[in-house]
Coordinates of C-alpha atoms and ligand atoms in Angstrom, one line a residue:
X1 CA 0.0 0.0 0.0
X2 CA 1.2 3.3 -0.6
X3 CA -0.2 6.4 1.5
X4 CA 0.0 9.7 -1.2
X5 CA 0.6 13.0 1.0
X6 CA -1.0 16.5 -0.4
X7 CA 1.2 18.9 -2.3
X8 CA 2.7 20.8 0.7
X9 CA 1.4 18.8 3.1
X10 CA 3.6 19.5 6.4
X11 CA 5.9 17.5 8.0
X12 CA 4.2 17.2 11.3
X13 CA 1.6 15.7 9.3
X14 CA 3.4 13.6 7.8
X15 CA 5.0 12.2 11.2
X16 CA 1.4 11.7 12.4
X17 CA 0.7 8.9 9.5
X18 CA 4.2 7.4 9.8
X19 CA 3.3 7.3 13.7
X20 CA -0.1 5.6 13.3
X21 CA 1.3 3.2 10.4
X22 CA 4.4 2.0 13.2
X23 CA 2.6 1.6 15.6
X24 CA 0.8 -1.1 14.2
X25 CA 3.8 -2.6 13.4
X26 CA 4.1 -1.6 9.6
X27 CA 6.9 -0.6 8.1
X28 CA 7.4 2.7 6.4
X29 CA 9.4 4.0 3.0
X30 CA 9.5 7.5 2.4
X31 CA 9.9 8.5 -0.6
X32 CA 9.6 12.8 -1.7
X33 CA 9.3 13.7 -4.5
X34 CA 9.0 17.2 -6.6
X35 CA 5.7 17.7 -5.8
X36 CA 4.6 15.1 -3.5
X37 CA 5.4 12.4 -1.0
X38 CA 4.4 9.0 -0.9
X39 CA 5.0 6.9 2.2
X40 CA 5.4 3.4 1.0
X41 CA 3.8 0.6 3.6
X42 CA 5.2 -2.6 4.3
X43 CA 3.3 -4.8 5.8
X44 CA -0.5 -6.7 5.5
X45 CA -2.9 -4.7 3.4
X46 CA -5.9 -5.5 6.1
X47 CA -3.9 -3.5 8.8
X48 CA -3.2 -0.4 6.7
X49 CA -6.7 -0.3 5.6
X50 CA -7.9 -0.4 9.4
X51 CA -6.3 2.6 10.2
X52 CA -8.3 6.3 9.1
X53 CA -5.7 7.4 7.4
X54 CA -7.9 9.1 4.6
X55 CA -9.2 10.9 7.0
X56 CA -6.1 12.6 8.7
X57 CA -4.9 16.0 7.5
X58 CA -2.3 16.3 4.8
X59 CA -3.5 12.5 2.9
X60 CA -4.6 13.0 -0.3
X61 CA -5.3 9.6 -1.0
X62 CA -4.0 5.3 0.3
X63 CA -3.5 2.9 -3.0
X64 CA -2.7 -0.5 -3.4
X65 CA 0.3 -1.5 -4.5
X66 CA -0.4 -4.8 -7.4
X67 CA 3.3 -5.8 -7.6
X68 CA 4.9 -7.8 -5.0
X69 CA 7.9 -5.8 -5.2
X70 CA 7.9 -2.6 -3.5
X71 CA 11.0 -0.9 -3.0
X72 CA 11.8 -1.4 -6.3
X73 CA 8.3 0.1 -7.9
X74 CA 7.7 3.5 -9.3
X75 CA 4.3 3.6 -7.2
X76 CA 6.9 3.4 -3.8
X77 CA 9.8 5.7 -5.2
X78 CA 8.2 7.8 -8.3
X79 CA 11.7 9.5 -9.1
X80 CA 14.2 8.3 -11.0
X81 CA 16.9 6.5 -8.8
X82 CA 20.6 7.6 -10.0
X83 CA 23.5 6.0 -8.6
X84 CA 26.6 6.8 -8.1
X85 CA 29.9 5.4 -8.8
X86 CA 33.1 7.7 -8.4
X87 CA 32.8 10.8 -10.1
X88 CA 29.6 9.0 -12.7
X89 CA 26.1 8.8 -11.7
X90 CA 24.1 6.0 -13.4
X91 CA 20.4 6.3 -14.1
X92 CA 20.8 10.3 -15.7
X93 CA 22.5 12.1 -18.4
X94 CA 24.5 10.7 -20.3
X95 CA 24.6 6.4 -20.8
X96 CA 27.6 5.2 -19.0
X97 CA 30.0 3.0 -20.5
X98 CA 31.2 0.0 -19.0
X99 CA 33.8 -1.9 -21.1
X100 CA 36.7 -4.9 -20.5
X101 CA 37.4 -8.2 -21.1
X102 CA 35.2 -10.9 -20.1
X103 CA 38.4 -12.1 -17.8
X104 CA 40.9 -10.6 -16.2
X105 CA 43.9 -12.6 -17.6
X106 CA 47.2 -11.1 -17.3
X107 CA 48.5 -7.7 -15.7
X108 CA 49.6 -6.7 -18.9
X109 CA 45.9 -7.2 -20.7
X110 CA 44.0 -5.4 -18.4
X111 CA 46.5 -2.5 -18.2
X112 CA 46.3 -2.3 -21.9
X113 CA 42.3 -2.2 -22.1
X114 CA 41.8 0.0 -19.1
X115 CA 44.3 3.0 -20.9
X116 CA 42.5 2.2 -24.1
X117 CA 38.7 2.2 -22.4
X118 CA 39.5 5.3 -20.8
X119 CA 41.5 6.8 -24.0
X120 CA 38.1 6.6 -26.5
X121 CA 36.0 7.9 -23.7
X122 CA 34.6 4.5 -21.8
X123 CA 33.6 5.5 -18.2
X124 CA 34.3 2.3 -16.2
X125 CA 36.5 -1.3 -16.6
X126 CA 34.9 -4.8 -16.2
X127 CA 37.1 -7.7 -15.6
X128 CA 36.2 -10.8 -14.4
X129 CA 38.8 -12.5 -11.5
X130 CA 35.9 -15.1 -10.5
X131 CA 34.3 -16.6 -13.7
X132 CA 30.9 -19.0 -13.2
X133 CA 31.7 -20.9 -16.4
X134 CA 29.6 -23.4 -18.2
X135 CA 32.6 -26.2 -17.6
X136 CA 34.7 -26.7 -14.8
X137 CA 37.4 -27.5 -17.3
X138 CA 37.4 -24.0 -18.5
X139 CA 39.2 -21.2 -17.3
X140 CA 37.8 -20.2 -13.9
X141 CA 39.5 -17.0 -13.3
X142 CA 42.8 -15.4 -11.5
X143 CA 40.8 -14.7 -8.4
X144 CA 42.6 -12.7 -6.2
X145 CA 45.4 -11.5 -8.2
X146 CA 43.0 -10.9 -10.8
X147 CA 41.4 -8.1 -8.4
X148 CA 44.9 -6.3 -7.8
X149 CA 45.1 -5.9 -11.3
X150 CA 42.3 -4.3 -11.9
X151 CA 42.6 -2.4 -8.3
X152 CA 46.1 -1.3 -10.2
X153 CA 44.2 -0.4 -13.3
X154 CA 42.2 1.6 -11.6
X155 CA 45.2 3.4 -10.4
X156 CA 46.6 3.9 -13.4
X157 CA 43.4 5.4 -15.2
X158 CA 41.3 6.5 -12.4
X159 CA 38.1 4.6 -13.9
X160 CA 36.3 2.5 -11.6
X161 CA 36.0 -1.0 -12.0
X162 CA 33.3 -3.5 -12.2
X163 CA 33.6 -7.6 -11.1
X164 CA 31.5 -10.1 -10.5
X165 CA 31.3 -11.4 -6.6
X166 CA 30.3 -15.4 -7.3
X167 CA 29.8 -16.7 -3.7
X168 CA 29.4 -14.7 -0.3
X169 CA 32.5 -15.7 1.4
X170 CA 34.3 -14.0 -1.3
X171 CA 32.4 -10.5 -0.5
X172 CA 35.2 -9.3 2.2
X173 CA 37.6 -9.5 -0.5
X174 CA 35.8 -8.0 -3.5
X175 CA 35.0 -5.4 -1.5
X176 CA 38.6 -4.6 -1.0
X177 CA 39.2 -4.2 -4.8
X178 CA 35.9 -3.6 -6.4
X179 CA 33.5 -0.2 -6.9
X180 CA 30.7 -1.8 -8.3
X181 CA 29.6 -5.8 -7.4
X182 CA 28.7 -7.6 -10.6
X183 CA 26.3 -10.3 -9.7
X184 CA 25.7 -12.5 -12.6
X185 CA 23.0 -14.2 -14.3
X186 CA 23.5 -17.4 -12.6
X187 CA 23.6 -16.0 -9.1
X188 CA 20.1 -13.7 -9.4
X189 CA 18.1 -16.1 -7.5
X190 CA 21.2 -16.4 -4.9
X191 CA 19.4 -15.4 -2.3
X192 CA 21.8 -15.4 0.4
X193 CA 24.3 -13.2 -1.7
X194 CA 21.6 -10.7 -2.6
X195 CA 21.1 -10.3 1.4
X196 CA 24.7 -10.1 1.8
X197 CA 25.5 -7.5 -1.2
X198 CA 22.1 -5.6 0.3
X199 CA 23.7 -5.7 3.8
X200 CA 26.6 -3.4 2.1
X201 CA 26.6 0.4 0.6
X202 CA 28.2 -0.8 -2.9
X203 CA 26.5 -0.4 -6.1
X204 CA 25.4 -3.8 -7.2
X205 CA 24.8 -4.4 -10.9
X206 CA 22.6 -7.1 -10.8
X207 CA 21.9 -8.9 -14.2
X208 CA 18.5 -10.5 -15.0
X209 CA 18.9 -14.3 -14.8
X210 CA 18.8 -16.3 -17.8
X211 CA 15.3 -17.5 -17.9
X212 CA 14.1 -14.7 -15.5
X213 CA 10.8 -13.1 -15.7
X214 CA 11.1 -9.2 -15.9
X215 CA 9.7 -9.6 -12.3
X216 CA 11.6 -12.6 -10.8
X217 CA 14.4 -10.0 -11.8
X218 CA 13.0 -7.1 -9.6
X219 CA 12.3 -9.3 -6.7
X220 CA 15.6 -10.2 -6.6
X221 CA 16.3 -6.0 -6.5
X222 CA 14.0 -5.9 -4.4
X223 CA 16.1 -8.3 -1.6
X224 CA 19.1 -6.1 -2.2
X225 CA 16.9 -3.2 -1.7
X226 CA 15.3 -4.4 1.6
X227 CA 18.5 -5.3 3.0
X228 CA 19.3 -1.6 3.1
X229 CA 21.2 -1.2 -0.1
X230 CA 19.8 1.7 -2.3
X231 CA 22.6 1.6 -5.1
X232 CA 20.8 -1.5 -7.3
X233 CA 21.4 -1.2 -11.6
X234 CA 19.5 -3.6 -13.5
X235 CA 21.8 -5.0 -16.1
X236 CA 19.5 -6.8 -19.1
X237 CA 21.8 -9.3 -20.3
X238 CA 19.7 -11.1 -22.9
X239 CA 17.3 -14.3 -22.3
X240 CA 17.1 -18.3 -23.5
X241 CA 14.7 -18.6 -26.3
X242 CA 14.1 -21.3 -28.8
X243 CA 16.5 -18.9 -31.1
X244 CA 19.9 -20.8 -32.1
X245 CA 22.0 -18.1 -34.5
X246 CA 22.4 -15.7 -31.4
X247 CA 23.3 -16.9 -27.6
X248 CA 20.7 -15.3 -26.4
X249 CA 17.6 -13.2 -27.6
X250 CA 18.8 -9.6 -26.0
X251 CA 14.9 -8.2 -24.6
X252 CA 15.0 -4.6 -25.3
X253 CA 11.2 -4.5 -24.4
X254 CA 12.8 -4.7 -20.4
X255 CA 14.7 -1.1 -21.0
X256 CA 11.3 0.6 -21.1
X257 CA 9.0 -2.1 -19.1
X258 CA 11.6 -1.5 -16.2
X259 CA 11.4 2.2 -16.3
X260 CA 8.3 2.2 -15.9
X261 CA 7.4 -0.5 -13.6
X262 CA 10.6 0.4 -10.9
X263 CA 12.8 3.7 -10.5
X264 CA 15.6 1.8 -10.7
X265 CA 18.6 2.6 -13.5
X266 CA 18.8 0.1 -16.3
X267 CA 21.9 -0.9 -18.6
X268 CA 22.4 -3.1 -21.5
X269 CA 25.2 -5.8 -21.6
X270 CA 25.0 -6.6 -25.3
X271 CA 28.0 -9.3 -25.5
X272 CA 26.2 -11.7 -23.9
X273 CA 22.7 -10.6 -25.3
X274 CA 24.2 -11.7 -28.8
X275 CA 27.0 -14.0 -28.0
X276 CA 28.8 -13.0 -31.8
X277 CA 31.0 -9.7 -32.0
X278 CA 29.2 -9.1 -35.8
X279 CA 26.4 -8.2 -33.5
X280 CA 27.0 -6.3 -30.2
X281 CA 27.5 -2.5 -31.8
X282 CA 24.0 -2.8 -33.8
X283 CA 22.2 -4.0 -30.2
X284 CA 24.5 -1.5 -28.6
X285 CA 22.7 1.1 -30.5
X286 CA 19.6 -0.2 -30.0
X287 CA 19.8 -0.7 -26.5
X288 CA 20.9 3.4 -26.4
X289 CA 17.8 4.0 -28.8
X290 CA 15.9 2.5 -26.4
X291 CA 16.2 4.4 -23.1
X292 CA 19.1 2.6 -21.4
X293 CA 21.8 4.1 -18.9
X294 CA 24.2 2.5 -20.3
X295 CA 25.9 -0.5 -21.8
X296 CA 28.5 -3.1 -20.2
X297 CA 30.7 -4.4 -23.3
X298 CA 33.2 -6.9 -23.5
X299 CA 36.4 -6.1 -25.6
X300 CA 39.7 -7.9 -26.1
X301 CA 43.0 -6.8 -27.5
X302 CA 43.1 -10.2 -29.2
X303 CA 39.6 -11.9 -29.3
X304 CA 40.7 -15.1 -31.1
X305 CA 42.9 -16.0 -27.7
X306 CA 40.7 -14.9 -25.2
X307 CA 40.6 -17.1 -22.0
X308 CA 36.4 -16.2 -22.1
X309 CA 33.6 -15.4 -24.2
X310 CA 36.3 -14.5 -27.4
X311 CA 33.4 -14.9 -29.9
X312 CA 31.4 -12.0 -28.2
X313 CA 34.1 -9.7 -27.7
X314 CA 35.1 -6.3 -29.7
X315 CA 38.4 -5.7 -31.1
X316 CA 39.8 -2.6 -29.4
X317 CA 39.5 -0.6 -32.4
X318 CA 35.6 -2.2 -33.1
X319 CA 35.1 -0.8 -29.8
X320 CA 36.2 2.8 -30.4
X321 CA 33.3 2.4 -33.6
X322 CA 31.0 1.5 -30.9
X323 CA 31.9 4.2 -28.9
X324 CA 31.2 7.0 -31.6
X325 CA 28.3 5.1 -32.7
X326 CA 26.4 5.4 -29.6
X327 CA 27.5 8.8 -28.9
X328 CA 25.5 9.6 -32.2
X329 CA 22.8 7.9 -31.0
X330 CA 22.5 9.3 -27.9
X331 CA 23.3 12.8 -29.3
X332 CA 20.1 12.5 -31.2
X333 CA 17.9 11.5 -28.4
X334 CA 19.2 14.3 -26.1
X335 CA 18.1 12.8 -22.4
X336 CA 15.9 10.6 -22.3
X337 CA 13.7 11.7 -19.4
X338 CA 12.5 8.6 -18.4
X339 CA 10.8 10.3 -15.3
X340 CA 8.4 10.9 -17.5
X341 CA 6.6 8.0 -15.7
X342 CA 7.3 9.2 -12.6
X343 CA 3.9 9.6 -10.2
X344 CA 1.9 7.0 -12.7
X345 CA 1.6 3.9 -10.1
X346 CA 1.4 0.8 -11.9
Ligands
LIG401 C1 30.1 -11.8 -17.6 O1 29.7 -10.6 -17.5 O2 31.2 -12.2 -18.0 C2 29.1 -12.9 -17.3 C3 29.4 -14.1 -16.9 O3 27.8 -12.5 -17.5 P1 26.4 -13.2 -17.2 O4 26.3 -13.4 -15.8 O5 25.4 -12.2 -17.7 O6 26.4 -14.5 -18.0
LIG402 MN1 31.6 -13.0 -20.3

């Protein structure tokens, strides 16, 4: 249930209905926005609807909320979430950037992407040092030493960096190295890490699971979320269809059915949407076209030796393309104000 206040209703007022709503044991989100604030309800609908709450000064009207998630809905938080990651924000102005190699695999690889990511422009590196491959024959990752590279990148070129954390027990660690927490498509439903990632401040970009519904995918925000961590981006990361010529079908339709179902920021990883480099700068566009953040790329100095996901990644100079590509793209649109559906509870 949400409770909507009046345009300048006052505070006091306000304290008076998040008084009555506690002490019945409900718990309270409040969100303000330009013109009005909403004071989100956790908690059984019959007890909210119990209380007179329509009748108290400064309530302009109390909704029901239709999605289970709640946190993560526009109707709870009808402004634009943006989060922040050194001196970027995610979720306004202009799409973020996020490009590396699917692994980290030597010092001297991820030294040479991170000068050439940050040379055409790119505004964060991805590495992975903990890889959740298909076989356990293939190539699982540096781990540790993996993460000091990166952490040394980082030094070098000052851009943040971006790594998947597989398993709980390794969250002390990542946090040591990483600025945003990668949780992959395999670990959305890992409900024990989402509590753990939500139990930190990090920005967790959390990708939609591979056969995920659009809402499976924001309840598992909505974990994160309700374990006290507000800096959630949705990566969409492409889903299994019955199509065979691409990896997976990339579902564009999520970049503007997010937006509008949850505040929350939403990027595009197009490597692993497509699964074939021939394809990831067209869906990259696309994905810009569409309203997203951002985009998380992979790129390789040599993509025919690549420890990971070769077949998927740009050369560094197809990447550069990409880059002025999307710029156009984006250029064209000017913002996307996707606040627009800011206020309209779904
Ligand atoms: C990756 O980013 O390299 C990765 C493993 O992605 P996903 O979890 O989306 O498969
Ligand atoms: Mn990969």
């Amino acid at each position: 249930m949400i409770v909507v206040m009046k345009e300048g209703a006052l505070p006091e007022q306000l304290d008076q209905v998040v008084r009555l709503l506690q002490g019945k044991g409900l718990r309270v989100h409040i969100s303000e926005g330009v013109e009005k604030t909403i004071v989100g309800v956790i908690g059984p609908k019959e007890r909210v609807l119990e209380l007179p709450l329509e009748s108290l000064p400064g309530v302009e009207k109390v909704m029901k909320v239709s999605n289970p998630f709640k946190l993560a809905s526009r109707a709870f938080h009808p402004l634009d979430t943006v989060v922040q990651v050194g001196n970027h924000v995610i979720g306004s102005g202009e799409p973020v950037i996020i490009a590396g190699p699917c692994s980290v695999e030597s010092r001297e690889q991820i030294l040479e992407v991170a000068h050439f990511v940050k040379r055409v422009g790119g505004h964060m590196l991805r590495g992975g040092a903990f890889k959740p491959r298909s076989s356990p024959y293939s190539f699982q990752g540096l781990g540790e030493t993996g993460l000091k590279y990166l952490a040394e990148a980082r030094e070098q070129t000052g851009l943040p960096v971006v790594s998947e954390v597989m398993e709980t027990e390794a969250l002390p660690m990542m946090l040591e190295y990483v600025d945003v927490l990668q949780i992959g498509a395999r670990n959305m439903q890992n409900y024990p890490l989402l509590k753990a990632v939500g139990r930190t401040n990090k920005p967790v970009l959390l990708k939609r699971g591979l056969s995920a519904t659009m809402e499976e995918w924001l309840m598992s925000a909505e974990y994160i979320l309700d374990a006290g961590n507000p800096n959630v981006i949705l990566c969409e990361r492409g889903i299994r269809t019955f199509e065979t010529y691409t990896r997976n079908t990339l579902d564009l339709n999520a970049v503007p059915v997010i937006q509008h179902l949850s505040h929350l920021p939403i990027i595009v990883d197009p490597s692993h949407g497509v699964g074939n480099a021939r394809y990831v700068t067209p869906m990259a566009r696309a994905a810009i076209a569409a309203g997203a953040h951002g985009l998380i790329v992979e790129i390789h100095p040599n993509p025919a030796e690549a420890l990971s996901d070769g077949q998927q990644s740009l050369r560094l100079e197809e990447f550069e393309q990409m880059v002025h590509e999307v710029r156009r793209v984006s250029g064209a649109l000017g913002a996307v104000e996707s606040s627009v559906y800011a206020g309209q509870p779904s």
